[in-house]
Short mmCIF file of C-alpha atoms and ligand atoms in Angstrom, two decimals:
data_model
loop_
_atom_site.label_atom_id
_atom_site.label_comp_id
_atom_site.label_asym_id
_atom_site.label_seq_id
_atom_site.Cartn_x
_atom_site.Cartn_y
_atom_site.Cartn_z
CA MET A 24 -18.96 -10.51 19.47
CA ALA A 25 -23.07 -13.86 18.41
CA LEU A 26 -22.93 -14.58 21.50
CA VAL A 27 -24.26 -11.66 22.78
CA PRO A 28 -27.79 -10.67 21.97
CA PRO A 29 -28.05 -7.02 19.96
CA TYR A 30 -30.71 -6.07 22.65
CA ILE A 31 -27.03 -6.63 25.47
CA GLU A 32 -24.74 -5.17 22.86
CA SER A 33 -26.79 -2.32 22.43
CA LEU A 34 -27.17 -1.09 26.03
CA ARG A 35 -24.49 0.98 28.17
CA PRO A 36 -23.42 0.04 31.53
CA TYR A 37 -24.34 1.44 34.14
CA GLU A 38 -22.19 4.33 34.70
CA ALA A 39 -22.09 5.09 38.85
CA GLY A 40 -20.76 8.44 39.48
CA ARG A 41 -17.25 9.13 40.59
CA GLY A 42 -15.26 8.75 43.37
CA ILE A 43 -14.26 10.53 46.18
CA GLU A 44 -11.23 9.31 46.28
CA GLU A 45 -10.67 9.01 42.22
CA VAL A 46 -12.01 12.93 42.59
CA GLN A 47 -8.74 13.78 44.76
CA ARG A 48 -6.24 12.30 42.81
CA GLU A 49 -7.07 13.77 39.64
CA PHE A 50 -7.17 16.79 40.17
CA HIS A 51 -5.16 17.31 43.85
CA LEU A 52 -7.43 18.35 46.09
CA THR A 53 -7.93 17.69 49.94
CA ARG A 54 -11.65 18.01 50.00
CA VAL A 55 -13.85 16.22 47.87
CA SER A 56 -17.85 16.56 47.83
CA LYS A 57 -19.39 13.64 46.88
CA LEU A 58 -23.09 15.31 45.87
CA ALA A 59 -23.25 12.64 42.93
CA SER A 60 -25.48 9.52 44.36
CA ASN A 61 -28.47 11.12 46.10
CA GLU A 62 -26.58 9.38 49.07
CA ASN A 63 -27.38 10.57 52.32
CA PRO A 64 -23.93 13.01 53.58
CA LEU A 65 -24.46 11.90 56.88
CA GLY A 66 -23.55 8.21 56.56
CA PRO A 67 -24.54 5.43 58.36
CA SER A 68 -27.62 5.17 60.43
CA PRO A 69 -26.00 4.76 64.01
CA LEU A 70 -28.06 1.80 65.20
CA ALA A 71 -28.59 0.06 61.51
CA LEU A 72 -24.31 0.06 61.53
CA GLU A 73 -24.28 -1.23 65.68
CA ALA A 74 -26.59 -4.19 64.03
CA ILE A 75 -24.35 -4.87 61.30
CA SER A 76 -21.87 -5.27 64.70
CA LYS A 77 -23.72 -8.26 66.58
CA SER A 78 -24.39 -9.63 63.80
CA LEU A 79 -20.56 -10.38 62.45
CA PRO A 80 -19.92 -13.31 64.35
CA ALA A 81 -23.28 -15.41 62.45
CA LEU A 82 -22.34 -14.60 59.08
CA HIS A 83 -21.03 -18.57 58.57
CA LEU A 84 -24.94 -19.13 58.55
CA TYR A 85 -26.50 -18.31 55.69
CA PRO A 86 -29.43 -15.39 56.09
CA ASN A 87 -33.40 -16.23 56.09
CA GLY A 88 -34.18 -14.98 52.99
CA GLY A 89 -35.54 -11.53 53.98
CA LEU A 90 -38.37 -12.80 56.33
CA ASP A 91 -37.50 -11.48 59.01
CA LEU A 92 -37.12 -7.36 57.29
CA ARG A 93 -40.67 -8.39 56.35
CA ARG A 94 -42.49 -9.48 59.21
CA VAL A 95 -41.18 -5.79 61.20
CA LEU A 96 -41.96 -4.24 57.74
CA ALA A 97 -45.58 -5.92 58.02
CA GLU A 98 -46.08 -5.07 61.72
CA GLN A 99 -45.11 -1.39 61.41
CA PHE A 100 -47.40 -1.18 58.05
CA ASP A 101 -49.83 -2.90 59.48
CA LEU A 102 -50.43 -6.04 56.29
CA LYS A 103 -49.69 -8.85 56.48
CA ILE A 104 -45.93 -11.04 55.21
CA GLU A 105 -47.30 -11.96 52.46
CA ASN A 106 -48.09 -8.65 50.85
CA VAL A 107 -44.05 -7.66 51.27
CA ILE A 108 -40.82 -8.68 49.61
CA ALA A 109 -36.95 -7.49 50.58
CA GLY A 110 -34.56 -7.59 48.06
CA SER A 111 -31.09 -5.87 47.43
CA GLY A 112 -31.42 -2.74 47.32
CA SER A 113 -34.71 -1.60 45.58
CA GLU A 114 -32.87 -2.63 41.69
CA GLY A 115 -32.92 -6.24 42.89
CA ILE A 116 -36.31 -6.58 43.41
CA MET A 117 -37.02 -4.67 40.17
CA SER A 118 -34.28 -6.97 38.42
CA ASN A 119 -36.87 -9.71 40.31
CA ILE A 120 -40.01 -7.97 38.87
CA ILE A 121 -38.93 -8.23 35.23
CA ARG A 122 -37.67 -11.48 35.09
CA THR A 123 -40.66 -12.16 37.06
CA PHE A 124 -43.30 -10.95 34.81
CA LEU A 125 -42.49 -9.64 31.16
CA CYS A 126 -42.01 -12.21 28.31
CA ASP A 127 -40.87 -11.22 25.17
CA GLU A 128 -43.75 -10.25 22.82
CA ASP A 129 -44.59 -7.39 26.05
CA GLU A 130 -44.12 -3.63 26.46
CA VAL A 131 -42.68 -1.30 28.95
CA LEU A 132 -43.53 2.21 28.85
CA THR A 133 -42.90 4.90 31.47
CA THR A 134 -41.39 8.00 31.08
CA GLU A 135 -38.84 10.06 28.87
CA ALA A 136 -35.35 10.30 30.52
CA ALA A 137 -36.67 8.02 34.00
CA PHE A 138 -34.56 6.05 36.60
CA ILE A 139 -31.74 4.84 35.10
CA GLY A 140 -31.13 1.82 36.60
CA PHE A 141 -34.31 0.62 35.69
CA GLN A 142 -33.84 1.89 31.70
CA VAL A 143 -30.92 0.23 32.07
CA LEU A 144 -33.79 -3.70 33.60
CA ALA A 145 -35.57 -3.24 30.51
CA LYS A 146 -33.91 -2.40 28.55
CA SER A 147 -31.52 -5.47 29.18
CA ARG A 148 -34.43 -7.89 27.95
CA GLY A 149 -34.66 -6.70 24.44
CA VAL A 150 -38.60 -6.06 25.42
CA LYS A 151 -40.02 -2.67 23.62
CA TYR A 152 -39.04 0.52 25.64
CA ARG A 153 -41.33 3.37 25.28
CA THR A 154 -41.83 6.70 26.67
CA VAL A 155 -43.88 9.98 26.72
CA PRO A 156 -42.26 13.30 26.87
CA TYR A 157 -42.15 14.78 30.50
CA ARG A 158 -44.52 17.50 30.57
CA ASP A 159 -42.84 20.89 32.77
CA TRP A 160 -40.57 18.71 33.71
CA HIS A 161 -43.42 16.07 35.57
CA TYR A 162 -44.79 12.85 34.01
CA ASP A 163 -47.79 13.39 31.28
CA LEU A 164 -49.77 10.74 32.91
CA PRO A 165 -52.35 11.69 30.55
CA ALA A 166 -50.83 11.40 28.18
CA LEU A 167 -48.47 8.14 29.24
CA ALA A 168 -52.02 6.35 29.61
CA SER A 169 -53.25 7.33 26.56
CA HIS A 170 -49.84 5.39 24.65
CA ILE A 171 -51.06 1.83 26.79
CA ASN A 172 -52.21 -0.92 24.23
CA ASP A 173 -52.83 -4.54 24.35
CA ARG A 174 -48.90 -5.00 25.23
CA THR A 175 -48.07 -2.98 27.86
CA LYS A 176 -46.84 -4.74 30.26
CA ILE A 177 -45.65 -2.92 32.90
CA ILE A 178 -45.37 0.83 34.11
CA TYR A 179 -43.25 2.69 35.47
CA LEU A 180 -43.32 5.75 37.86
CA ALA A 181 -40.54 6.97 40.36
CA ASN A 182 -42.38 9.71 42.83
CA PRO A 183 -41.18 11.58 43.95
CA ASN A 184 -38.80 11.38 40.11
CA ASN A 185 -35.38 11.10 39.85
CA PRO A 186 -34.02 13.17 37.83
CA THR A 187 -35.93 15.49 37.84
CA GLY A 188 -37.42 16.13 41.62
CA THR A 189 -40.86 16.66 40.35
CA ILE A 190 -44.04 14.25 42.40
CA PHE A 191 -47.51 13.45 41.45
CA SER A 192 -50.40 13.72 43.38
CA LYS A 193 -53.59 11.19 44.24
CA HIS A 194 -55.21 12.70 42.31
CA GLU A 195 -53.16 12.49 39.52
CA PHE A 196 -52.60 8.99 40.64
CA ASP A 197 -56.20 7.74 40.54
CA GLU A 198 -57.06 9.61 37.08
CA PHE A 199 -55.05 8.30 35.40
CA TYR A 200 -55.65 4.68 37.48
CA LYS A 201 -58.87 5.40 35.84
CA ASP A 202 -57.28 4.03 32.78
CA VAL A 203 -54.92 0.90 33.46
CA PRO A 204 -56.41 -2.61 32.67
CA GLU A 205 -55.94 -4.52 35.27
CA ARG A 206 -53.40 -7.07 33.43
CA VAL A 207 -50.80 -4.05 32.73
CA LEU A 208 -48.19 -3.72 36.43
CA ILE A 209 -47.22 -0.44 37.83
CA ILE A 210 -43.92 0.04 39.33
CA LEU A 211 -43.95 2.60 41.77
CA ASP A 212 -41.08 3.35 42.81
CA GLU A 213 -40.92 5.36 46.31
CA ALA A 214 -37.01 5.38 46.92
CA TYR A 215 -37.88 9.26 47.94
CA PHE A 216 -40.86 9.21 49.95
CA GLU A 217 -39.64 9.81 52.95
CA TYR A 218 -38.43 13.49 51.67
CA ALA A 219 -41.64 13.45 50.26
CA LYS A 220 -43.87 12.44 52.77
CA ASP A 221 -44.20 15.31 54.44
CA ASN A 222 -45.90 17.17 51.43
CA PRO A 223 -50.20 17.24 51.85
CA ARG A 224 -49.98 17.03 47.93
CA TYR A 225 -47.82 13.64 48.30
CA PRO A 226 -49.87 10.74 47.34
CA ASP A 227 -48.65 8.18 50.29
CA SER A 228 -49.35 4.95 48.35
CA MET A 229 -49.77 2.61 51.36
CA HIS A 230 -53.04 4.55 51.57
CA TYR A 231 -54.43 3.30 48.96
CA ARG A 232 -54.15 0.34 47.81
CA TYR A 233 -54.33 -2.11 44.13
CA ASP A 234 -54.02 -5.06 42.80
CA ASN A 235 -51.87 -4.48 40.37
CA VAL A 236 -49.76 -2.03 41.96
CA ILE A 237 -46.20 -2.61 43.11
CA THR A 238 -44.88 0.41 45.43
CA LEU A 239 -40.71 0.20 45.84
CA ARG A 240 -38.54 1.59 48.65
CA THR A 241 -35.41 1.24 49.56
CA PHE A 242 -32.91 2.10 53.08
CA SER A 243 -30.18 3.21 50.13
CA LYS A 244 -31.00 6.57 50.48
CA ILE A 245 -32.93 8.59 53.68
CA TYR A 246 -31.20 5.44 55.76
CA GLY A 247 -27.67 6.35 54.26
CA LEU A 248 -27.69 2.13 53.52
CA ALA A 249 -25.95 2.55 49.77
CA GLY A 250 -23.73 0.32 50.84
CA VAL A 251 -25.28 -2.92 51.88
CA ARG A 252 -27.96 -3.18 49.40
CA ILE A 253 -31.13 -3.65 50.67
CA GLY A 254 -34.72 -1.57 50.13
CA TYR A 255 -38.27 -3.74 50.03
CA GLY A 256 -41.39 -3.97 47.90
CA PHE A 257 -45.38 -3.73 48.64
CA ALA A 258 -48.25 -5.33 46.45
CA HIS A 259 -50.49 -8.30 46.24
CA GLU A 260 -50.23 -11.10 47.32
CA ASP A 261 -50.25 -13.40 44.01
CA LEU A 262 -47.85 -10.66 42.79
CA ILE A 263 -44.91 -11.48 45.73
CA LYS A 264 -45.37 -14.93 45.63
CA ASN A 265 -44.39 -15.24 42.66
CA LEU A 266 -41.73 -12.20 42.93
CA LEU A 267 -40.11 -14.15 45.23
CA LYS A 268 -40.04 -17.63 43.54
CA VAL A 269 -37.42 -15.31 41.17
CA LYS A 270 -35.25 -14.17 43.44
CA LEU A 271 -32.53 -15.70 44.58
CA PRO A 272 -33.03 -17.79 47.55
CA PHE A 273 -30.01 -16.13 49.85
CA GLU A 274 -31.14 -11.99 49.25
CA PRO A 275 -30.96 -9.92 51.45
CA SER A 276 -27.39 -10.85 53.19
CA THR A 277 -27.62 -11.19 56.90
CA LEU A 278 -25.24 -7.46 57.03
CA ALA A 279 -28.39 -5.43 55.26
CA GLN A 280 -31.51 -6.96 56.62
CA ALA A 281 -30.40 -6.02 60.06
CA ALA A 282 -29.62 -2.65 58.72
CA GLY A 283 -32.70 -2.50 57.62
CA ILE A 284 -34.17 -3.25 60.46
CA ALA A 285 -32.33 -1.23 62.56
CA ALA A 286 -32.77 1.52 60.51
CA LEU A 287 -36.27 1.21 59.96
CA ALA A 288 -36.52 2.12 64.82
CA ASP A 289 -32.92 4.74 63.87
CA LYS A 290 -36.09 7.75 64.65
CA GLU A 291 -33.59 10.54 65.74
CA PHE A 292 -31.40 9.80 61.99
CA LEU A 293 -34.24 10.36 60.34
CA HIS A 294 -35.65 13.34 61.78
CA ARG A 295 -31.51 14.71 61.55
CA SER A 296 -31.67 13.40 57.82
CA LEU A 297 -34.52 15.50 56.84
CA GLU A 298 -33.74 19.20 58.55
CA LEU A 299 -30.89 19.02 56.71
CA ASN A 300 -32.01 18.12 52.98
CA ALA A 301 -34.85 20.71 53.91
CA ARG A 302 -31.71 23.09 54.36
CA GLY A 303 -29.83 21.90 50.80
CA LEU A 304 -33.30 22.38 49.04
CA GLN A 305 -33.61 25.36 50.04
CA LEU A 306 -30.53 26.58 49.90
CA PHE A 307 -29.51 25.12 46.83
CA THR A 308 -32.34 26.87 44.76
CA ARG A 309 -32.68 30.28 45.26
CA SER A 310 -29.16 30.34 45.27
CA PHE A 311 -28.88 28.36 41.37
CA ARG A 312 -31.42 30.50 40.84
CA GLU A 313 -29.61 33.60 41.12
CA LEU A 314 -27.54 33.11 39.48
CA GLY A 315 -29.85 32.42 36.10
CA ILE A 316 -30.03 28.75 36.35
CA THR A 317 -33.67 26.73 36.18
CA VAL A 318 -33.67 24.98 39.01
CA ILE A 319 -36.54 22.21 39.30
CA PRO A 320 -38.42 22.60 42.57
CA SER A 321 -37.61 19.05 44.24
CA ASP A 322 -39.50 17.45 46.57
CA ALA A 323 -36.43 14.84 46.77
CA ASN A 324 -32.96 14.97 48.53
CA PHE A 325 -31.49 16.76 44.65
CA VAL A 326 -32.29 19.16 42.86
CA MET A 327 -31.64 19.50 38.29
CA LEU A 328 -30.02 22.75 36.70
CA VAL A 329 -31.83 23.24 33.34
CA LEU A 330 -28.69 24.41 30.80
CA ALA A 331 -29.70 25.75 27.93
CA ARG A 332 -26.88 23.44 26.07
CA ALA A 333 -25.25 20.53 26.53
CA GLU A 334 -21.79 21.55 25.89
CA GLN A 335 -23.03 24.35 28.90
CA ALA A 336 -24.24 21.05 31.11
CA ALA A 337 -20.93 18.70 30.17
CA GLN A 338 -17.92 21.58 31.04
CA LEU A 339 -20.21 22.91 34.41
CA THR A 340 -19.36 19.20 35.83
CA ARG A 341 -16.54 19.65 35.51
CA GLU A 342 -15.33 22.89 35.98
CA LEU A 343 -16.80 21.81 39.25
CA LEU A 344 -15.19 18.23 38.98
CA VAL A 345 -11.98 21.06 40.18
CA GLN A 346 -13.73 23.08 42.60
CA GLY A 347 -14.00 19.71 44.12
CA ILE A 348 -17.69 19.98 43.94
CA ILE A 349 -18.74 15.62 41.47
CA VAL A 350 -21.81 17.05 40.74
CA ARG A 351 -24.20 14.18 37.95
CA PRO A 352 -24.90 15.05 34.66
CA LEU A 353 -27.33 13.66 32.50
CA GLY A 354 -26.89 12.61 28.99
CA SER A 355 -26.67 9.02 29.62
CA PHE A 356 -30.72 9.74 31.37
CA GLY A 357 -31.09 11.40 28.44
CA LEU A 358 -31.04 14.75 29.57
CA PRO A 359 -27.80 16.50 28.31
CA ASN A 360 -28.11 19.80 28.80
CA CYS A 361 -29.50 19.40 32.42
CA ILE A 362 -27.49 17.88 36.11
CA ARG A 363 -28.73 17.09 38.62
CA VAL A 364 -26.95 17.73 42.54
CA SER A 365 -27.69 15.44 45.36
CA THR A 366 -27.57 17.38 49.13
CA GLY A 367 -25.21 16.84 51.06
CA THR A 368 -23.66 18.34 54.70
CA ASP A 369 -24.79 22.45 55.52
CA GLU A 370 -20.93 22.32 54.76
CA ASP A 371 -20.43 20.32 51.18
CA ASN A 372 -23.87 23.04 50.27
CA GLN A 373 -22.18 26.12 50.70
CA ARG A 374 -19.12 25.08 48.96
CA SER A 375 -21.14 23.87 45.88
CA VAL A 376 -22.25 27.50 46.40
CA GLU A 377 -19.45 29.29 46.37
CA ALA A 378 -18.37 27.34 44.12
CA MET A 379 -21.03 27.44 41.08
CA SER A 380 -21.00 31.10 42.07
CA LYS A 381 -17.13 31.34 39.82
CA LEU A 382 -18.52 29.25 37.25
CA ALA A 383 -22.05 32.07 36.69
CA ALA A 384 -20.25 33.12 33.60
CA LEU A 385 -20.71 29.66 32.06
CA VAL A 386 -24.08 29.18 32.51
CA SER A 387 -25.67 32.13 31.33
C1 PLP B 19 -35.75 6.54 41.44
C2 PLP B 19 -35.21 5.06 42.10
N1 PLP B 19 -35.34 4.23 42.55
C3 PLP B 19 -34.77 3.17 42.96
C4 PLP B 19 -33.24 3.64 42.91
C5 PLP B 19 -32.55 2.69 43.62
O1 PLP B 19 -31.46 2.09 44.97
P1 PLP B 19 -31.84 0.68 45.92
O2 PLP B 19 -30.09 1.44 46.35
O3 PLP B 19 -32.27 0.72 46.81
O4 PLP B 19 -30.93 0.08 43.82
C6 PLP B 19 -32.52 4.26 42.97
C7 PLP B 19 -31.25 5.03 43.19
O5 PLP B 19 -30.43 6.47 42.61
C8 PLP B 19 -33.58 5.55 42.46
O6 PLP B 19 -33.16 7.46 42.09
#
């Protein structure tokens, strides 16, 4: 269609994971475990739910653009409010970063098979999108540094990374950072920060600040609030000031902001979620390996399984679905021989291991 620019025409729309009810209907199942979107299997933070209920009577009023949440985050992280932004999920902020900083001739640089949400957003801007292969399923930071050219404007790094679950250390980042010119903006996507933060190798980017780095975090994962769309970012005030010019004035919504503020204080929920995830990661890693599957060690709330062939990954995904386990095939990320399995409740995890055991012949 002549109205549509070629870089939009060639995009594939974001494919969300399949829903529980849809799978129940299609395969006549009573129990379905959705382990496809790295959500919190415990549901939303109870304190967030309470805060949402309390804010319902004020829904006729416009929200204040995230000011309350920015204030709370600034206090909690010992920053100025000018260094903090809140948005409709971290993807909402990512979208604003792309609109704010990219010009037509600029280029984006990241790893191959990066988080699909970022891929879609960057490609929809019509700029050149360049990638560097993984090294042993980790970001190859030296190779990324060597690919920076005069047109590179944004470098996207997710730590932990989705879909591999791997991390890079502060030392690795610092070595890389030495080669990044100041005119290049680094997006440090820490959507899974809370899951990794107790690993001594994992750098908390709040403990070091660079003027051309924007850190993004979300309430969608450990706080269980993917459905209300709330995320936040930290950066130099000049970056935030310009992002605020571009962002929709009334995002995040009243409910999202209230939920985020309350969730931050829900330490008990955070603790339970972390413990459950640690059990899940341990069980998946051990059990899937015992079946002869390559499992990438993960610091997030999912594991990536690497199969020999794309057909095996497709068949495994399909057969797990028949048994009521929804996992994420990674073809759309650019890894057709891989699948990603999020940790669930203990029962979900046990069911997944049992289902996978019945399919061992498929993967050997
Ligand atoms: C690396 C990464 N960044 C960002 C997001 C999106 O987070 P949000 O729901 O805050 O937009 C995800 C969700 O899967 C993710 O994996």
